[in-house]
Short mmCIF file of C-alpha atoms in Angstrom, two decimals:
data_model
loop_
_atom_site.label_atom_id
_atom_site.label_comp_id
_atom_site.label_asym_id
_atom_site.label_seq_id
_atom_site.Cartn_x
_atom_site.Cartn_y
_atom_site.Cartn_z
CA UNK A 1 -8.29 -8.18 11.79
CA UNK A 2 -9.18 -8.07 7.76
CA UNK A 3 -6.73 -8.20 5.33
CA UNK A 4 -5.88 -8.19 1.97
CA UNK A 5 -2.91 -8.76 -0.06
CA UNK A 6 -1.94 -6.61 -2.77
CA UNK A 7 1.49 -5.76 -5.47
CA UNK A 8 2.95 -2.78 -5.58
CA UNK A 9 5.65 -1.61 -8.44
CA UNK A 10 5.51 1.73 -7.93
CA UNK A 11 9.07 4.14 -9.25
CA UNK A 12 10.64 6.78 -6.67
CA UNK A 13 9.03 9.54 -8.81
CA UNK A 14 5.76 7.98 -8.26
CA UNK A 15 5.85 7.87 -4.87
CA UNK A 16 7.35 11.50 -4.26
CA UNK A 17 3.63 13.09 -5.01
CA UNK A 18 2.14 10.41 -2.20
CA UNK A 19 5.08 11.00 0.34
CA UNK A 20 4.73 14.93 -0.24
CA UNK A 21 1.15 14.80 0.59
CA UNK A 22 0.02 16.11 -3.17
CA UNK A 23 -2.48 12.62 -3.09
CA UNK A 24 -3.99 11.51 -0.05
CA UNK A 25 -5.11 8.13 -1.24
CA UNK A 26 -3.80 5.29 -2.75
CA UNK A 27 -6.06 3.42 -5.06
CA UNK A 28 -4.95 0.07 -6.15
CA UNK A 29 -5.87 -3.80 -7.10
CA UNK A 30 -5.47 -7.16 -4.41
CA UNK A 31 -4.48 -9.94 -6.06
CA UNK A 32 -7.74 -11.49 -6.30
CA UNK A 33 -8.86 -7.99 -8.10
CA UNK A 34 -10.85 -6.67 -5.96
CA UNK A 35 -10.58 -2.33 -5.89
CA UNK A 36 -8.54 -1.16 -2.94
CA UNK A 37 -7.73 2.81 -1.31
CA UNK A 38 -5.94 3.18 1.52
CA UNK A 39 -3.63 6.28 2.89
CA UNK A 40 -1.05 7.35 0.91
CA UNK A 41 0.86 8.08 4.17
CA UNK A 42 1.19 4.09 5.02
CA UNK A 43 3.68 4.24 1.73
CA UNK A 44 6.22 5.98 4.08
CA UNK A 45 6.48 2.93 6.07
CA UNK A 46 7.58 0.95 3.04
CA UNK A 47 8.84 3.49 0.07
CA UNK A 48 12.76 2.60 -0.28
CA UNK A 49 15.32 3.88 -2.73
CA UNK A 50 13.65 2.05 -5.86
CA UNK A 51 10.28 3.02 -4.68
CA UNK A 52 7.75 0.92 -3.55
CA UNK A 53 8.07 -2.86 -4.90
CA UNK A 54 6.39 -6.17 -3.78
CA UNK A 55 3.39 -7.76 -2.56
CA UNK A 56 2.44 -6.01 0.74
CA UNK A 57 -0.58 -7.44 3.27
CA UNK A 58 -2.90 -4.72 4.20
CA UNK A 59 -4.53 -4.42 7.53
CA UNK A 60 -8.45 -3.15 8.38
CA UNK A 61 -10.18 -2.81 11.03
CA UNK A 62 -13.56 -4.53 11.27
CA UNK A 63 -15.56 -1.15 10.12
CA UNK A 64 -12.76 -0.77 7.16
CA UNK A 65 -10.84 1.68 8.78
CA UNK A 66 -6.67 0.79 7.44
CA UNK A 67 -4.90 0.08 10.18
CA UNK A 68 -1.21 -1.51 8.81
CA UNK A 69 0.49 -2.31 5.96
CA UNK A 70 3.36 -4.76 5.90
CA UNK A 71 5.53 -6.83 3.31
CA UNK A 72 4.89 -10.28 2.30
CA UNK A 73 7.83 -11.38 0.89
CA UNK A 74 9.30 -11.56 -2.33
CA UNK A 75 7.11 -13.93 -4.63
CA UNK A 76 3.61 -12.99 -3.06
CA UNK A 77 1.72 -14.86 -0.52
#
């Protein structure tokens, strides 16, 4: 399955308008800079109190379809 890595520092407020549906997309950089969108409802699987911190892996399928999105740990892959 594709993947790609990318950093998140988004704030609670910035979140709200992706976990209340106002933005369906979440358009973004990996860390080797390439331009990434992917659901804005994958951030409820990872949004905490201070929002959505860290350096998270994405998952695709093979036609580019997101599939998963999970943490990488706290300095980046």
């Amino acid at each position: 399955m594709p993947s790609i890595d990318i950093r998140l520092a988004m704030s609670p407020e910035a979140c709200l308008a992706y976990y209340q549906g106002r933005a369906d997309q979440v358009i973004t950089h990996s860390l080797d800079g390439r331009r990434v969108v992917f659901p804005a409802a994958a951030l409820r699987r990872i949004v905490g109190r201070d929002g959505a911190q860290g350096c998270f892996r994405l998952y695709f399928s093979a036609t580019g379809k997101f599939e998963d999105i999970q943490p990488v740990g706290q300095g980046g892959p």
